[in-house]
Amino acid sequence: MKVNSMVRKNAYYDSVTLMIISREMKKIEGVDEVLVGMGTDLNVDLVEKLSLLTPELEGITPNDLFIAAKYDESKCTMDQIIQAFDEQINAKQDASAGDYQPPTLSSAVEHLKGANLVQISIPGRYAAREAEDALNKGLNVMLFSDNVSVEDELKLKKKAVEKGLLMMGPDCGTAIINGVPLCFANVLRRGAIGVVGASGTGTQEVTVCIDKLGEGVSQVIGTGGRDLSEPINGLMMSLGIDALESDPETKVIVLISKPPAPSVEKKILSKVSNCRKPVVVDFIGGDAEAILEAGAIPCVSLEDAARKAVAALRGEEIAAFEGFDAPENEINAIVDKAVASLKPDQKNLRALYTGGTLTDEAMKFLGENYQIYSNIPMTPDMAIEALEGEIKGHICLDLGEDEFTRGRPHPMIDPLTRSEFFDSHVDGTTAVVLVDCVLGYGSNADPAGAVAESVNSARARLAKEGKELVAVASVCGTDKDPQDLKKSVATLKEAGVIVMPSNMQAVRLVDRILARVSE
Amino acid sequence: MKVNELFKSELKVINMGLESFYQDMKSQDVSAIHVNWKPAAGGNEKMAALLARMKSLQ
């Protein structure tokens, strides 16, 4: 095996493009390992870990592209590897061929007359500077990048509030402005429900449920996950509430966040109590009493938030939804069939999520009833590290967390991480696998197909032990999404996956199955 | 508030970073332009900070 590398000075490509190309290049015959990236510290670390370091790579900068590879010289050459890279990158660039691409924000503003929003997803250490420039130019900002400091976030949001502009993010994954999905977002019917969300897939789940119930959204404003922390003090959620309150298209407002810092919760709820429009609040596991006192509507799940918003809009009775769409006898039949297919030693849960807030929702509910190892554990002793490499007990993972995505695209973009966890973690003790499938712009072209493939291969593996596999999924998507909800559901069902109408209903079904197998 | 003006206008997006986000805009016929972004000053942090400061003084 030969280790070789190539460096191109001052050639910049975005990280997701390069990570996807890296993966494709591993398929070249004779290539054992290959990494394509910019010369960032993180990538140099990875090169070292993969034993691909060559003297040529020492002293590279974040502005230099490199290819590092380990390959069998009798089967391929470095030239062939480089050529394969060039073919891949050229194919990607062909998609934008002929479009003028200005080099700076200033020239873009001159070129696109009336531009009103900048979507930024460059590396975090450069992002605050560009976002500030955009705000100074009077542009609204959607900042997808993470690794932006709290100090920078505060500075940017203060500036945005002063100017009455949106500063969505940093680390803002989803927003829908004027019906246009930004970054990771679903294609929804337009309507009268306005949403301000501090958690990405939580917002996607609520808005998708609204769409499934036959209503639509006016605006979906993302804030980034840190907005309701003490230092940021809910600056963007406050601005979002004001904007939606003055928006004539918005009749009902929904707020979504993980539990805020207590002082920020107080501030937001005080604003809510003065709001003239009905406000539905889902602070996932937050203080329902305080929400009620503010004259707002608390919720028991993301789906419940959607249902209550729709009821408030239609002037219907507002009641908590804690069950299933399907009648009880149908649910019992599904549970009976699943449990009957399992052997007595199949008792464990394997929840393999790609959406962060969807994982939170599952952990909040199932964690009350079972001890679950997780990277977001209910108690420190159940942290995933406590497993020490051994796979045992119930496991629930948010595979989109940094610890699983080093040098790889998020599992909502590239299902590889979850496929690997299916192979390594779904074993003969597994009673039920629980997954999410997030559709929409930004997401993988066929996440349901990837889940179906993993389920089929795990099923074939377990069959050798004479065992069955029970898999439960929910699909966060609509029929208008590029992946198509109906098609995705059909793909999953064909693989024998039980598909539930929402994450919470999938979680409740899994709870019933686990309750029976633990008897 | 300026945000409410945005709600009444046609959305026109400048994309900076992941090109796939620009392709998503194009596929929905949204007016958009993609910035061929590269780290300022060749990724040299000190130089980039200096350039930014000069820019803010202009």
Coordinates of C-alpha atoms in Angstrom, one line a residue:
Chain A
M1 CA 0.0 0.0 0.0
K2 CA 1.3 3.4 -0.9
V3 CA 0.4 6.7 0.9
N4 CA 0.5 9.7 -1.3
S5 CA -1.0 13.2 -1.4
M6 CA -1.6 16.2 -3.7
V7 CA -2.1 19.8 -2.6
R8 CA -3.7 22.6 -4.7
K9 CA -2.9 26.0 -3.2
N10 CA -5.7 28.5 -3.0
A11 CA -8.4 26.3 -4.4
Y12 CA -11.5 26.5 -2.2
Y13 CA -14.5 24.1 -2.2
D14 CA -17.2 23.7 0.5
S15 CA -16.8 20.9 3.0
V16 CA -20.0 19.0 2.3
T17 CA -19.1 18.7 -1.4
L18 CA -15.7 17.4 -0.6
M19 CA -17.0 15.0 2.0
I20 CA -19.4 13.5 -0.5
I21 CA -16.7 13.3 -3.1
S22 CA -14.3 11.6 -0.6
R23 CA -16.9 8.9 -0.1
E24 CA -17.4 8.4 -3.8
M25 CA -13.6 8.1 -4.3
K26 CA -13.3 5.3 -1.8
K27 CA -15.1 3.2 -4.3
I28 CA -12.2 3.4 -6.8
E29 CA -10.6 -0.1 -7.2
G30 CA -7.4 -0.3 -5.3
V31 CA -8.1 2.6 -3.0
D32 CA -7.9 1.6 0.7
E33 CA -8.5 5.1 2.2
V34 CA -8.9 8.5 0.8
L35 CA -9.6 12.0 2.2
V36 CA -10.3 15.1 0.2
G37 CA -10.6 18.4 2.1
M38 CA -9.4 21.9 2.8
G39 CA -6.3 22.1 5.0
T40 CA -8.1 22.9 8.3
D41 CA -6.8 21.7 11.6
L42 CA -9.7 19.3 11.9
N43 CA -8.9 17.8 8.5
V44 CA -5.2 17.6 9.3
D45 CA -6.1 15.7 12.5
L46 CA -8.2 13.3 10.4
V47 CA -5.4 12.8 8.0
E48 CA -3.1 11.8 10.9
K49 CA -5.7 9.5 12.4
L50 CA -6.2 7.8 9.0
S51 CA -2.3 7.4 8.7
L52 CA -2.4 9.4 5.5
L53 CA 0.1 12.1 6.5
T54 CA 2.9 12.9 4.1
P55 CA 5.5 15.7 4.3
E56 CA 3.7 17.5 1.5
L57 CA 0.7 18.1 3.8
E58 CA 2.7 19.8 6.5
G59 CA 2.2 23.6 6.4
I60 CA -1.0 23.5 4.3
T61 CA -3.6 26.2 5.1
P62 CA -7.4 26.2 5.3
N63 CA -7.3 27.7 1.8
D64 CA -5.5 24.8 0.2
L65 CA -7.2 21.7 -1.2
F66 CA -5.6 18.4 -0.6
I67 CA -6.2 14.8 -1.6
A68 CA -4.5 12.2 0.6
A69 CA -4.8 8.5 -0.3
K70 CA -3.6 5.0 0.6
Y71 CA -3.9 2.7 -2.3
D72 CA -2.6 -0.5 -3.9
E73 CA -0.1 0.6 -6.6
S74 CA -0.7 -2.6 -8.6
K75 CA -4.4 -1.6 -9.0
C76 CA -4.4 2.3 -9.4
T77 CA -2.2 5.4 -9.5
M78 CA -2.3 8.8 -7.7
D79 CA -3.0 10.3 -11.2
Q80 CA -6.1 8.2 -11.5
I81 CA -7.3 9.3 -8.1
I82 CA -6.7 12.9 -8.9
Q83 CA -8.5 12.5 -12.2
A84 CA -11.4 10.9 -10.5
F85 CA -11.6 13.9 -8.2
D86 CA -11.5 16.3 -11.1
E87 CA -14.3 14.5 -12.8
Q88 CA -16.5 14.5 -9.7
I89 CA -15.9 18.2 -8.9
N90 CA -16.5 19.2 -12.6
A91 CA -19.8 17.3 -12.6
K92 CA -20.9 19.1 -9.5
Q93 CA -19.9 22.5 -11.0
D94 CA -21.7 21.8 -14.3
A95 CA -25.0 22.1 -12.4
S96 CA -24.3 25.9 -12.1
A97 CA -22.5 26.3 -15.4
G98 CA -23.1 29.6 -17.0
D99 CA -24.4 31.3 -13.8
Y100 CA -22.4 34.3 -12.8
Q101 CA -20.9 33.8 -9.4
P102 CA -19.6 37.1 -7.9
P103 CA -16.6 36.8 -5.6
T104 CA -18.0 38.9 -2.7
L105 CA -21.2 39.9 -1.0
S106 CA -20.9 43.5 -2.2
S107 CA -20.7 42.4 -5.8
A108 CA -23.6 40.0 -5.3
V109 CA -25.8 42.8 -4.0
E110 CA -25.0 44.9 -7.1
H111 CA -25.8 42.0 -9.3
L112 CA -29.0 40.8 -7.8
K113 CA -31.1 43.9 -7.5
G114 CA -33.5 43.9 -4.6
A115 CA -31.7 41.0 -2.8
N116 CA -33.2 40.8 0.7
L117 CA -31.8 37.7 2.4
V118 CA -28.4 36.2 2.6
Q119 CA -28.0 32.5 3.3
I120 CA -24.6 31.8 4.9
S121 CA -23.1 28.3 5.3
I122 CA -19.3 29.0 5.1
P123 CA -17.0 27.7 7.9
G124 CA -18.0 29.2 11.3
R125 CA -14.8 31.1 11.9
Y126 CA -15.5 33.3 8.8
A127 CA -19.2 33.4 9.1
A128 CA -19.8 36.2 11.7
R129 CA -17.8 38.7 9.6
E130 CA -19.9 38.0 6.5
A131 CA -23.2 38.1 8.5
E132 CA -22.2 41.4 10.0
D133 CA -21.5 42.8 6.5
A134 CA -24.9 41.5 5.3
L135 CA -26.7 43.2 8.3
N136 CA -24.8 46.4 7.6
K137 CA -26.1 46.3 4.0
G138 CA -29.7 46.0 5.3
L139 CA -30.1 42.3 4.5
N140 CA -31.8 39.7 6.5
V141 CA -29.6 36.7 7.4
M142 CA -30.0 33.0 7.6
L143 CA -26.8 31.7 9.2
F144 CA -26.6 28.0 8.9
S145 CA -22.9 27.8 10.0
D146 CA -22.1 26.6 13.5
N147 CA -18.9 27.3 15.5
V148 CA -19.7 31.0 15.8
S149 CA -19.0 32.4 19.3
V150 CA -21.7 33.4 21.7
E151 CA -20.1 36.9 21.8
D152 CA -20.4 37.2 18.0
E153 CA -24.0 35.9 18.1
L154 CA -25.0 38.5 20.6
K155 CA -23.3 41.3 18.6
L156 CA -25.0 40.2 15.4
K157 CA -28.5 39.8 17.0
K158 CA -28.2 43.2 18.8
K159 CA -27.4 44.7 15.4
A160 CA -30.3 42.9 13.7
V161 CA -32.8 44.0 16.4
E162 CA -31.6 47.6 16.1
K163 CA -32.2 47.4 12.3
G164 CA -35.4 45.3 12.5
L165 CA -33.9 42.5 10.5
L166 CA -33.9 38.8 10.8
M167 CA -30.7 37.2 12.2
M168 CA -31.6 33.6 12.0
G169 CA -28.8 31.5 13.6
P170 CA -26.0 30.7 14.0
D171 CA -26.6 27.0 13.7
C172 CA -30.0 27.7 12.2
G173 CA -31.1 24.7 10.1
T174 CA -34.6 25.5 9.0
A175 CA -36.7 28.5 8.0
I176 CA -39.5 29.2 5.5
I177 CA -39.8 32.8 4.4
N178 CA -42.5 33.8 2.0
G179 CA -43.2 30.2 1.2
V180 CA -39.6 29.5 0.3
P181 CA -37.9 26.7 2.3
L182 CA -34.3 27.7 3.3
C183 CA -31.5 25.2 4.1
F184 CA -33.3 22.1 5.6
A185 CA -37.0 22.7 5.2
N186 CA -40.1 21.0 3.9
V187 CA -42.4 22.2 1.1
L188 CA -45.6 23.3 2.9
R189 CA -48.9 24.7 2.0
R190 CA -49.0 28.5 2.8
G191 CA -51.5 29.5 5.5
A192 CA -52.1 31.4 8.6
I193 CA -49.9 29.8 11.2
G194 CA -46.6 31.6 12.0
V195 CA -43.8 29.7 13.7
V196 CA -40.7 30.8 15.5
G197 CA -38.4 27.8 16.2
A198 CA -35.2 27.4 18.1
S199 CA -34.8 23.7 17.2
G200 CA -34.5 22.5 13.6
T201 CA -36.2 19.2 13.3
G202 CA -38.7 20.2 16.0
T203 CA -39.8 23.0 13.8
Q204 CA -39.8 20.7 10.8
E205 CA -42.0 18.2 12.6
V206 CA -44.5 20.8 13.8
T207 CA -44.8 22.4 10.4
V208 CA -45.1 19.1 8.6
C209 CA -47.9 18.0 11.0
I210 CA -49.7 21.4 10.4
D211 CA -49.5 20.6 6.6
K212 CA -50.8 17.0 7.2
L213 CA -53.8 18.5 9.1
G214 CA -54.7 20.6 6.1
E215 CA -53.5 24.0 7.2
G216 CA -50.4 26.0 6.2
V217 CA -47.7 28.4 7.4
S218 CA -47.3 32.1 6.9
Q219 CA -43.7 32.4 8.0
V220 CA -41.3 30.0 9.7
I221 CA -38.6 31.9 11.5
G222 CA -35.5 30.0 12.8
T223 CA -33.5 31.5 15.7
G224 CA -30.6 29.0 16.1
G225 CA -30.5 26.7 19.2
R226 CA -28.7 29.2 21.5
D227 CA -31.3 32.0 21.2
L228 CA -33.1 31.2 24.5
S229 CA -29.9 30.8 26.5
E230 CA -29.1 33.4 29.1
P231 CA -26.5 35.4 27.2
I232 CA -28.6 35.8 24.0
N233 CA -31.7 36.4 26.0
G234 CA -34.2 35.3 23.3
L235 CA -33.4 38.3 21.1
M236 CA -34.5 36.6 17.9
M237 CA -37.5 34.9 19.3
S238 CA -38.7 38.2 20.7
L239 CA -38.2 39.9 17.3
G240 CA -40.0 36.9 15.6
I241 CA -43.0 37.3 17.9
D242 CA -43.3 41.0 17.2
A243 CA -42.9 40.4 13.4
L244 CA -45.6 37.7 13.4
E245 CA -47.9 39.8 15.6
S246 CA -47.8 42.6 13.1
D247 CA -48.1 40.3 10.1
P248 CA -51.7 40.4 8.7
E249 CA -51.3 36.9 7.2
T250 CA -50.5 35.3 10.6
K251 CA -53.5 34.4 12.8
V252 CA -51.9 32.0 15.2
I253 CA -48.3 31.9 16.5
V254 CA -46.3 28.8 17.5
L255 CA -43.1 28.9 19.5
I256 CA -40.8 25.9 19.6
S257 CA -37.7 25.4 21.7
K258 CA -35.9 23.1 24.1
P259 CA -36.5 24.4 27.7
P260 CA -35.2 27.9 27.8
A261 CA -33.0 29.4 30.5
P262 CA -35.5 30.4 33.3
S263 CA -34.9 34.1 33.0
V264 CA -35.4 34.0 29.3
E265 CA -38.5 31.9 29.6
K266 CA -39.9 34.6 31.9
K267 CA -39.1 37.3 29.4
I268 CA -40.6 35.4 26.4
L269 CA -43.7 34.4 28.3
S270 CA -44.2 38.0 29.4
K271 CA -44.1 39.1 25.8
V272 CA -46.5 36.2 24.9
S273 CA -49.0 37.4 27.6
N274 CA -49.2 40.8 25.8
C275 CA -49.6 39.3 22.4
R276 CA -53.0 39.9 20.7
K277 CA -52.9 36.6 18.7
P278 CA -53.2 33.0 20.1
V279 CA -49.8 31.6 21.0
V280 CA -49.1 27.9 21.2
V281 CA -45.9 27.1 23.1
D282 CA -43.9 23.9 22.9
F283 CA -40.8 24.3 25.1
I284 CA -40.2 20.5 24.9
G285 CA -40.6 19.4 28.5
G286 CA -41.0 23.0 29.7
D287 CA -43.1 24.4 32.5
A288 CA -46.8 24.0 31.3
E289 CA -48.1 26.0 34.3
A290 CA -46.1 29.1 33.4
I291 CA -47.2 28.9 29.8
L292 CA -50.9 28.7 30.9
E293 CA -50.4 31.6 33.2
A294 CA -49.1 33.7 30.3
G295 CA -52.4 33.0 28.5
A296 CA -50.7 30.7 26.0
I297 CA -51.4 27.1 25.0
P298 CA -48.9 24.5 26.3
C299 CA -48.3 21.2 24.5
V300 CA -47.3 17.6 25.2
S301 CA -45.5 16.9 22.0
L302 CA -44.5 18.5 18.7
E303 CA -47.5 16.9 17.0
D304 CA -49.7 18.2 19.8
A305 CA -48.4 21.7 19.1
A306 CA -49.4 21.4 15.5
R307 CA -52.9 20.1 16.4
K308 CA -53.5 22.8 18.9
A309 CA -52.4 25.5 16.5
V310 CA -54.8 24.2 13.9
A311 CA -57.6 24.0 16.5
A312 CA -56.9 27.6 17.6
L313 CA -57.0 28.7 14.0
R314 CA -60.2 27.0 13.3
G315 CA -61.8 28.0 16.5
E316 CA -62.2 24.4 17.6
E317 CA -61.9 23.0 21.1
I318 CA -58.3 22.7 22.2
A319 CA -57.5 19.3 23.7
A320 CA -54.3 17.5 24.3
F321 CA -53.5 14.7 21.8
E322 CA -51.9 11.8 23.6
G323 CA -52.9 8.8 21.5
F324 CA -52.9 7.5 18.0
D325 CA -54.6 8.4 14.7
A326 CA -55.5 4.7 14.3
P327 CA -58.2 3.2 16.5
E328 CA -57.0 1.4 19.6
N329 CA -57.8 -2.1 18.3
E330 CA -55.6 -1.5 15.3
I331 CA -52.7 -0.4 17.4
N332 CA -53.1 -3.4 19.7
A333 CA -53.1 -5.7 16.6
I334 CA -49.8 -4.1 15.4
V335 CA -48.3 -4.5 18.9
D336 CA -49.5 -8.1 19.2
K337 CA -48.1 -9.0 15.8
A338 CA -44.7 -7.4 16.5
V339 CA -44.3 -9.0 20.0
A340 CA -45.4 -12.4 18.6
S341 CA -42.6 -12.3 16.1
L342 CA -39.8 -11.8 18.7
K343 CA -37.8 -14.4 20.6
P344 CA -37.7 -14.1 24.5
D345 CA -34.2 -12.6 24.5
Q346 CA -35.1 -9.8 22.1
K347 CA -35.8 -7.0 24.6
N348 CA -33.9 -4.0 23.6
L349 CA -34.5 -0.7 21.9
R350 CA -32.2 0.7 19.2
A351 CA -33.4 4.2 18.3
L352 CA -31.2 5.6 15.6
Y353 CA -32.2 9.2 14.9
T354 CA -30.9 11.8 12.5
G355 CA -33.0 14.7 13.8
G356 CA -31.9 16.2 17.1
T357 CA -35.2 17.4 18.5
L358 CA -36.9 14.2 17.4
T359 CA -34.4 12.3 19.5
D360 CA -35.1 14.6 22.4
E361 CA -38.8 13.9 22.1
A362 CA -38.2 10.2 22.1
M363 CA -35.8 10.3 25.1
K364 CA -38.1 12.5 27.1
F365 CA -40.9 10.0 26.8
L366 CA -39.2 6.6 26.7
G367 CA -36.5 7.8 29.2
E368 CA -39.3 8.1 31.9
N369 CA -40.1 4.4 31.6
Y370 CA -36.8 2.7 30.7
Q371 CA -33.1 3.1 31.4
I372 CA -31.6 4.1 28.0
Y373 CA -28.0 4.6 27.0
S374 CA -27.7 7.7 24.9
N375 CA -25.6 10.6 23.9
I376 CA -28.3 12.8 25.4
P377 CA -29.0 10.6 28.5
M378 CA -31.6 11.3 31.2
T379 CA -28.9 10.7 33.9
P380 CA -25.1 10.8 33.6
D381 CA -24.7 7.1 34.3
M382 CA -26.6 6.3 31.2
A383 CA -24.2 8.3 28.9
I384 CA -23.2 6.4 25.8
E385 CA -19.6 6.4 27.0
A386 CA -20.7 4.1 29.9
L387 CA -21.2 1.3 27.3
E388 CA -17.4 1.3 26.8
G389 CA -17.8 -0.2 23.3
E390 CA -20.1 -3.0 24.5
I391 CA -23.5 -3.0 23.0
K392 CA -26.1 -3.8 25.7
G393 CA -29.5 -2.5 27.1
H394 CA -31.6 0.1 25.4
I395 CA -29.8 2.6 23.2
C396 CA -31.1 5.9 21.7
L397 CA -28.8 8.0 19.6
D398 CA -28.9 11.4 18.0
L399 CA -26.5 10.6 15.1
G400 CA -26.4 14.2 14.0
E401 CA -24.3 15.2 17.0
D402 CA -20.7 16.3 16.5
E403 CA -19.3 13.2 18.0
F404 CA -20.7 11.1 15.1
T405 CA -20.2 13.6 12.2
R406 CA -16.5 14.4 12.4
G407 CA -15.3 14.7 8.8
R408 CA -18.6 13.5 7.6
P409 CA -21.8 15.1 6.4
H410 CA -24.8 15.2 8.8
P411 CA -26.8 11.9 8.6
M412 CA -29.8 13.8 7.2
I413 CA -27.5 14.5 4.1
D414 CA -25.7 11.3 4.0
P415 CA -27.3 8.2 5.5
L416 CA -23.9 6.3 5.8
T417 CA -23.5 6.9 9.6
R418 CA -26.9 5.5 10.4
S419 CA -26.3 2.5 8.0
E420 CA -23.1 1.7 9.9
F421 CA -24.9 1.9 13.2
F422 CA -27.6 -0.5 11.9
D423 CA -24.7 -2.9 11.1
S424 CA -23.0 -2.5 14.4
H425 CA -25.8 -1.9 16.9
V426 CA -28.8 -3.9 15.7
D427 CA -28.2 -7.3 17.2
G428 CA -29.9 -10.5 18.4
T429 CA -31.1 -8.8 21.6
T430 CA -32.9 -6.0 19.6
A431 CA -36.7 -6.0 20.0
V432 CA -37.4 -2.9 18.1
V433 CA -35.6 -0.3 15.9
L434 CA -36.9 3.2 15.9
V435 CA -35.9 5.7 13.2
D436 CA -36.9 9.1 11.8
C437 CA -36.8 9.9 8.1
V438 CA -36.5 13.6 7.4
L439 CA -37.5 14.8 4.0
G440 CA -37.4 18.2 2.4
Y441 CA -34.8 20.4 0.8
G442 CA -31.3 20.0 2.1
S443 CA -32.0 16.3 3.1
N444 CA -30.8 13.2 1.3
A445 CA -32.5 12.4 -2.0
D446 CA -33.9 9.1 -0.6
P447 CA -33.6 8.7 3.2
A448 CA -36.4 6.1 3.2
G449 CA -34.6 4.0 0.6
A450 CA -31.5 4.0 2.8
V451 CA -33.5 2.9 5.9
A452 CA -35.2 0.2 3.8
E453 CA -31.8 -1.1 2.7
S454 CA -30.5 -1.1 6.3
V455 CA -33.6 -2.8 7.6
N456 CA -33.4 -5.5 4.9
S457 CA -29.8 -6.2 5.6
A458 CA -30.3 -6.3 9.4
R459 CA -33.3 -8.6 8.9
A460 CA -31.2 -11.0 6.7
R461 CA -28.5 -11.0 9.4
L462 CA -31.0 -11.8 12.2
A463 CA -32.7 -14.4 10.1
K464 CA -29.5 -16.5 10.4
E465 CA -30.1 -16.6 14.2
G466 CA -33.7 -17.5 13.5
K467 CA -34.9 -14.0 14.6
E468 CA -37.2 -11.3 13.2
L469 CA -36.7 -7.6 13.2
V470 CA -39.4 -5.1 14.2
A471 CA -38.7 -1.6 12.8
V472 CA -40.9 1.5 13.5
A473 CA -40.4 4.8 11.6
S474 CA -42.1 8.2 11.1
V475 CA -41.5 10.3 8.1
C476 CA -41.1 14.1 8.6
G477 CA -42.2 15.3 5.2
T478 CA -45.0 16.2 2.8
D479 CA -46.2 15.1 -0.6
K480 CA -44.8 18.4 -2.0
D481 CA -41.2 17.6 -0.8
P482 CA -38.7 16.6 -3.5
Q483 CA -38.6 13.0 -2.0
D484 CA -42.4 12.7 -1.8
L485 CA -44.0 11.6 1.5
K486 CA -46.2 8.9 -0.2
K487 CA -43.3 7.4 -2.1
S488 CA -41.1 7.4 1.1
V489 CA -43.8 5.7 3.2
A490 CA -44.4 3.1 0.4
T491 CA -40.6 2.3 0.3
L492 CA -40.5 1.8 4.1
K493 CA -43.6 -0.3 4.2
E494 CA -42.3 -2.5 1.4
A495 CA -39.3 -3.2 3.7
G496 CA -41.7 -4.3 6.4
V497 CA -41.3 -1.1 8.5
I498 CA -44.2 0.0 10.6
V499 CA -44.7 3.7 9.6
M500 CA -46.5 6.0 12.1
P501 CA -48.0 9.4 11.2
S502 CA -45.7 11.4 13.6
N503 CA -42.5 10.9 15.6
M504 CA -44.6 11.0 18.9
Q505 CA -46.9 8.2 17.6
A506 CA -43.9 6.1 16.6
V507 CA -42.5 6.7 20.1
R508 CA -45.7 5.7 21.8
L509 CA -46.0 2.6 19.7
V510 CA -42.4 1.6 20.6
D511 CA -43.3 2.2 24.2
R512 CA -46.2 -0.3 24.0
I513 CA -43.9 -2.9 22.3
L514 CA -41.2 -2.5 24.9
A515 CA -43.7 -2.6 27.8
R516 CA -44.9 -6.0 26.5
V517 CA -41.4 -7.5 25.9
S518 CA -40.2 -6.4 29.3
E519 CA -43.1 -8.2 31.1
Chain B
M1 CA -40.2 46.8 11.2
K2 CA -38.1 45.9 8.2
V3 CA -38.8 42.2 8.6
N4 CA -42.5 42.9 7.8
E5 CA -41.4 44.6 4.5
L6 CA -39.5 41.3 3.7
F7 CA -42.8 39.4 4.2
K8 CA -44.5 41.6 1.6
S9 CA -41.6 41.4 -1.0
E10 CA -40.5 38.8 -3.4
L11 CA -37.7 36.8 -1.7
K12 CA -34.3 37.3 -3.4
V13 CA -31.5 35.2 -1.9
I14 CA -27.8 35.6 -1.9
N15 CA -26.2 32.2 -1.1
M16 CA -22.8 32.0 0.4
G17 CA -21.3 28.5 1.2
L18 CA -22.9 25.2 0.3
E19 CA -23.7 25.3 -3.4
S20 CA -26.4 22.7 -3.0
F21 CA -28.5 25.4 -1.1
Y22 CA -28.2 27.6 -4.2
Q23 CA -29.3 24.7 -6.5
D24 CA -32.3 24.2 -4.2
M25 CA -33.2 27.9 -4.8
K26 CA -32.8 27.5 -8.5
S27 CA -34.9 24.4 -8.7
Q28 CA -37.8 26.3 -7.0
D29 CA -37.4 29.3 -9.4
V30 CA -36.4 31.6 -6.6
S31 CA -34.3 34.6 -7.6
A32 CA -30.9 33.8 -6.2
I33 CA -27.2 34.3 -6.8
H34 CA -24.3 32.2 -5.5
V35 CA -21.2 33.9 -4.2
N36 CA -18.0 32.2 -5.2
W37 CA -16.7 32.6 -1.6
K38 CA -13.2 32.0 -0.6
P39 CA -11.6 32.8 2.8
A40 CA -10.5 36.4 2.8
A41 CA -6.7 37.0 2.7
G42 CA -6.1 33.3 1.7
G43 CA -7.3 32.2 5.1
N44 CA -4.7 34.4 7.0
E45 CA -6.7 35.4 10.1
K46 CA -4.7 38.5 11.0
M47 CA -4.8 39.8 7.5
A48 CA -8.5 39.1 7.1
A49 CA -9.3 40.9 10.4
L50 CA -7.2 43.9 9.1
L51 CA -9.2 43.9 5.8
A52 CA -12.5 43.7 7.7
R53 CA -11.5 46.7 9.8
M54 CA -10.4 48.7 6.8
K55 CA -13.7 47.8 5.1
S56 CA -15.7 49.0 8.2
L57 CA -13.9 52.4 8.1
Q58 CA -14.7 53.0 4.4

